PDB file of C-alpha atoms in Angstrom:
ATOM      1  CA  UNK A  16      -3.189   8.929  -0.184  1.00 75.00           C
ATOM      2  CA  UNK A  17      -1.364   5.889   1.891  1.00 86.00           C
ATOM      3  CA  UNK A  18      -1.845   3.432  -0.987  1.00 90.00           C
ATOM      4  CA  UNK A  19       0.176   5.549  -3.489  1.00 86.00           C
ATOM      5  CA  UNK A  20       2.151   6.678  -0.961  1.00 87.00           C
ATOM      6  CA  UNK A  21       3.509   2.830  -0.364  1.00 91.00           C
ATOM      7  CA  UNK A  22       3.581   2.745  -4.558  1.00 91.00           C
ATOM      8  CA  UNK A  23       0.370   0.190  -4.671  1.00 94.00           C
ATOM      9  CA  UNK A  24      -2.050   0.512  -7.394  1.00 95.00           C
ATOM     10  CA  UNK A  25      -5.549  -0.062  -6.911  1.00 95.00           C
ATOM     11  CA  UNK A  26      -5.752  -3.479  -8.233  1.00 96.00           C
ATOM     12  CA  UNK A  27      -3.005  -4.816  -6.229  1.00 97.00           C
ATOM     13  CA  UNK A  28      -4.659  -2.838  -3.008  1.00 96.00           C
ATOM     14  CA  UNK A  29      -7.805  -4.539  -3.492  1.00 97.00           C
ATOM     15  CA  UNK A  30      -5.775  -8.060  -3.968  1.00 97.00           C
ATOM     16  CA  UNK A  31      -3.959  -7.823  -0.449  1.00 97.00           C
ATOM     17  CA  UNK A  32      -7.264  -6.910   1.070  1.00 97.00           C
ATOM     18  CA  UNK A  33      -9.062  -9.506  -0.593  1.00 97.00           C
ATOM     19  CA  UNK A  34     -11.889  -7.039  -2.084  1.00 97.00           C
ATOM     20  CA  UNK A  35     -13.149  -6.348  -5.450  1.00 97.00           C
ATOM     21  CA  UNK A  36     -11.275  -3.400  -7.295  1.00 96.00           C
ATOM     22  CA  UNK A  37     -14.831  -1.423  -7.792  1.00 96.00           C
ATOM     23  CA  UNK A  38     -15.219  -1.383  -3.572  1.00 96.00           C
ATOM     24  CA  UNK A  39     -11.818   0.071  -3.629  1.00 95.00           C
ATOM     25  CA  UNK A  40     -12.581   2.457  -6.161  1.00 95.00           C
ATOM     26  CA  UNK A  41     -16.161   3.519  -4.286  1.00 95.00           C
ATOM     27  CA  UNK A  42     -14.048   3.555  -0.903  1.00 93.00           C
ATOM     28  CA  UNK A  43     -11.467   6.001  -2.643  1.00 91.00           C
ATOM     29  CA  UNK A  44     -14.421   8.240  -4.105  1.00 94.00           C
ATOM     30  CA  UNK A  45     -15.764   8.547  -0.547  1.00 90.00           C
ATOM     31  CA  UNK A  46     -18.653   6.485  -1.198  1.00 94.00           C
ATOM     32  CA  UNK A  47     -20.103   4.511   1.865  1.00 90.00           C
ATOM     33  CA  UNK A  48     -18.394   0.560   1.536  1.00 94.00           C
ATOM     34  CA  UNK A  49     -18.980  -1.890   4.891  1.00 95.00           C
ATOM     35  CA  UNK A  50     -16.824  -1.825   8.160  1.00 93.00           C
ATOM     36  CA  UNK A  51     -15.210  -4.940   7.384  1.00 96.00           C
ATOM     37  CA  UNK A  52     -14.494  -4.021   4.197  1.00 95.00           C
ATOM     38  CA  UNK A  53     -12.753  -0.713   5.255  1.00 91.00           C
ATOM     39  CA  UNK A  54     -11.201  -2.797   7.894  1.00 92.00           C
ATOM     40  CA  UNK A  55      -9.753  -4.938   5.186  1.00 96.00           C
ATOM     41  CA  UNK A  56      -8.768  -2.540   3.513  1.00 94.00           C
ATOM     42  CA  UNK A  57      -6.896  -0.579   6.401  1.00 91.00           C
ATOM     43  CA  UNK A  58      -5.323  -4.137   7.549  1.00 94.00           C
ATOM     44  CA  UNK A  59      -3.690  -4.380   3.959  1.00 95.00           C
ATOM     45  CA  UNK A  60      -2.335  -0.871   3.706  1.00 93.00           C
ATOM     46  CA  UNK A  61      -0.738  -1.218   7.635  1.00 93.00           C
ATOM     47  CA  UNK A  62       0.904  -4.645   6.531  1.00 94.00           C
ATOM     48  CA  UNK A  63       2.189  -2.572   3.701  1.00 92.00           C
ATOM     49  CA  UNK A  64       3.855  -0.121   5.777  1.00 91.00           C
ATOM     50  CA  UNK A  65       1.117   2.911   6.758  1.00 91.00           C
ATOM     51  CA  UNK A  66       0.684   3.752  10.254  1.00 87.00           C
ATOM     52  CA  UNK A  67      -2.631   5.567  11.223  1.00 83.00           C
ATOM     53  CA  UNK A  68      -3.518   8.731  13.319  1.00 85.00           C
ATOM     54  CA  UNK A  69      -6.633  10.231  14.583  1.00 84.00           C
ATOM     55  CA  UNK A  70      -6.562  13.997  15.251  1.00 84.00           C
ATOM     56  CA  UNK A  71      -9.605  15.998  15.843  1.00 83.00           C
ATOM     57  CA  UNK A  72     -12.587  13.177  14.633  1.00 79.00           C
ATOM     58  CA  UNK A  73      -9.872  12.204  11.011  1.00 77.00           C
ATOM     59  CA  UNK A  74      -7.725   9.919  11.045  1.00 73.00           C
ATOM     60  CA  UNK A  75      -4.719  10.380   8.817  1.00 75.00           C
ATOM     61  CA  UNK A  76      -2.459   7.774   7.205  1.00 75.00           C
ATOM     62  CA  UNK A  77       1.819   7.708   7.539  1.00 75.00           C
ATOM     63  CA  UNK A  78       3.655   5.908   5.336  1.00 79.00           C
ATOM     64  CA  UNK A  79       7.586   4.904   5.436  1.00 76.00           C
ATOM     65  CA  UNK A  80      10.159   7.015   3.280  1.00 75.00           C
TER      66      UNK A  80
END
């Protein structure tokens, strides 16, 4: 997972993406959460260091040593 991968804990995910902790959380459980708010989200976690892929219809998340 990119955001423990970068050492980010939920809460301060969802601060740097400006959403509420819970639409994290249902993001994280693979529950369905808006395209802007997954876009948020991904904007956060790239700023943060993860790089994304897609391969094969998934996309897969890289993050720095």
């Amino acid at each position: 997972m990119a955001r423990a991968g970068l050492g980010l804990s939920p809460q301060d995910l969802a601060d740097r993406a400006g959403v509420h902790y819970i639409t994290l959380r249902r993001l994280e459980a693979g529950e369905g959460v808006s395209e802007d708010t997954r876009g948020k989200i991904e904007k956060a976690l790239a700023d943060a260091g993860a790089t994304f892929s897609k391969r094969g219809g998934r996309i897969g998340a890289t993050v720095p040593e």
